[in-house]
Amino acid sequence: MRILLVGSGGREHALAWKLKQSKLCTSLICAPGNAGISEIVPCRPVSVEDIDGLVQLAQDEAIDFVVVGPEIPLSLGIVDRLKKIGIPAFGPSAAAARLESSKGFTKDLCRKYNIPTAAYQRFTDKSDAFAFLDKMGAPIVIKADGLAAGKGVVVALTLDEARAAVEDMLSGNAFGASGASIVIEEFMEGEEISYFALTDGVNILPLATAQDHKRVGDGDTGPNTGGMGAYSPARLMTPALDQIVINEILKPTILGMAADGHPFQGVLYAGLMVKDGRPRLVEYNARFGDPECQTLMLRLTSDLVELLYACALGVLNTVEPPKWSDHPSLCVVMAAEGYPGVYRKNTVIRGLDKAAAIADVQVFHAGTVKGNDGQILAVGGRVLGVCATGPDVTSARERAYKAVDQIDWPDGFCRRDIAWRAI
Ligand code: AMP
Ligand code: GLY
């Protein structure tokens, strides 16, 4: 099978690494990729927003199967376009990807199908929103409706903060059109889990769980980010909780999406808040999480192409459930100093070979390019995913930080406490 992988993050580097191991994969290319991906598969310079370009690339390269990593091409309808010309693709249609691209859409679905989540209201008008804030009080959560690269959520501890967030979003200053409509919702207490399941619109095949670290600083302090590290499986997960998640959250979602005329096909990533053994939905994403995907790929022992292809063809019921290593995995994200705010670009990273030489360590690239002289340059906010496995979380963590300490990148930083809850 000739496969095209779309994306350029740590998630895609981990997917490329795993797809390449498949006995079904005869050829793999990636667009646009990054410096790390280009070391294992050929990359083509087509951006994830360029749907025409990606469709053309799939045709030119006689691609049999496209795997879409990030949310942007999904929300722009890449899977619809490819299916129309007979190229199977892994990922939801644009209509189904609204589970991620519109927070309001998902909240309305939860209300309609009785899926446990935070109480909420949607607003486009500032004075209505302010009146609601006064009624609810703080803490309270303000969310831009549309895509905002993981930054469109403000957990406001005071009403002043909440009003400022509403003002920022509705004025269009913060997230442009993505913030023209907002959701205001109840603050939920508890511990978060990232839960991943494949679904072909009818069948559900649970994958695995991970725990992300959203805040930029140690001890879960500072602003939200796209994720500063993760480990898998999440410590709170039990067979009993798994059953509740499937029955109360995933099944009604899959049935509801199909009943409403836009079945969801792809990987459903449920962000869950768990308190006293009861899960509630924080949000859905229509793709693998990043860095969570890196920790999942390190533990998956089944053939990834077989799973994703069956999902895209709507025959998930014909494949064996995925198998996972008992050894937990852990990922430390190295980001450019200043992230999630303003950061420098084109700084040089050294020592990657020394890090990768440590046993049971994999370094996945996110925001990197190769300079003319072959040097690895940082060009993104989140730049590297330094991952390791081990017999327990503590040893996986020791290995990952040992690898981090081999990396010579004065402009980078990372959290030093990934998996603190589990350890
Ligand atoms: P989201 O992009 O919806 O996942 O939100 C980003 C982060 O904000 C989540 O991972 C949570 O840590 C936090 N968050 C979002 N919604 C809520 C909520 N209703 N209550 C508490 N924390 C929330
Ligand atoms: N790590 C969170 C996300 O991928 O959205």
Coordinates of N, CA, C and O in Angstrom, one line a residue, residues 1 3 18-27 302-307:
M1 N 0.8 -1.2 0.0 CA 0.0 0.0 0.0 C 0.9 1.2 0.0 O 1.8 1.3 0.8
I3 N 1.2 5.0 1.0 CA 0.5 5.8 2.0 C 1.0 7.2 2.0 O 2.2 7.4 1.9
K18 N 5.5 4.5 13.2 CA 4.7 3.3 13.4 C 4.1 2.8 12.1 O 4.1 1.6 11.8
L19 N 3.7 3.7 11.2 CA 3.1 3.2 9.9 C 4.2 2.5 9.1 O 3.9 1.5 8.5
K20 N 5.4 3.0 9.2 CA 6.5 2.4 8.4 C 6.8 1.0 8.9 O 7.3 0.2 8.1
Q21 N 6.5 0.6 10.1 CA 6.7 -0.7 10.6 C 5.7 -1.7 10.1 O 5.8 -2.9 10.3
S22 N 4.6 -1.3 9.4 CA 3.5 -2.1 9.0 C 3.9 -3.0 7.8 O 4.5 -2.5 6.9
K23 N 3.5 -4.2 7.9 CA 3.7 -5.1 6.7 C 2.9 -4.7 5.5 O 3.2 -5.2 4.4
L24 N 1.9 -3.9 5.7 CA 1.0 -3.5 4.6 C 1.6 -2.3 3.9 O 1.1 -1.9 2.8
C25 N 2.6 -1.6 4.5 CA 3.1 -0.4 3.9 C 4.3 -0.6 3.0 O 5.3 -1.0 3.5
T26 N 4.1 -0.4 1.7 CA 5.2 -0.6 0.8 C 5.9 0.8 0.6 O 7.1 0.8 0.2
S27 N 5.2 1.9 0.7 CA 5.8 3.2 0.5 C 5.0 4.2 1.3 O 3.8 4.2 1.4
S302 N 0.3 -3.8 17.8 CA -0.5 -4.2 16.6 C -0.1 -3.4 15.4 O 0.6 -2.4 15.5
D303 N -0.5 -3.9 14.2 CA -0.3 -3.2 12.9 C -1.1 -2.0 12.8 O -2.4 -2.1 12.7
L304 N -0.5 -0.8 12.8 CA -1.3 0.5 12.8 C -2.1 0.6 11.4 O -3.2 1.1 11.4
V305 N -1.5 0.3 10.3 CA -2.1 0.4 9.0 C -3.4 -0.4 9.0 O -4.4 0.1 8.5
E306 N -3.3 -1.6 9.4 CA -4.5 -2.5 9.4 C -5.6 -1.9 10.2 O -6.8 -1.8 9.7
L307 N -5.3 -1.3 11.3 CA -6.4 -0.7 12.2 C -7.0 0.6 11.5 O -8.2 0.7 11.4

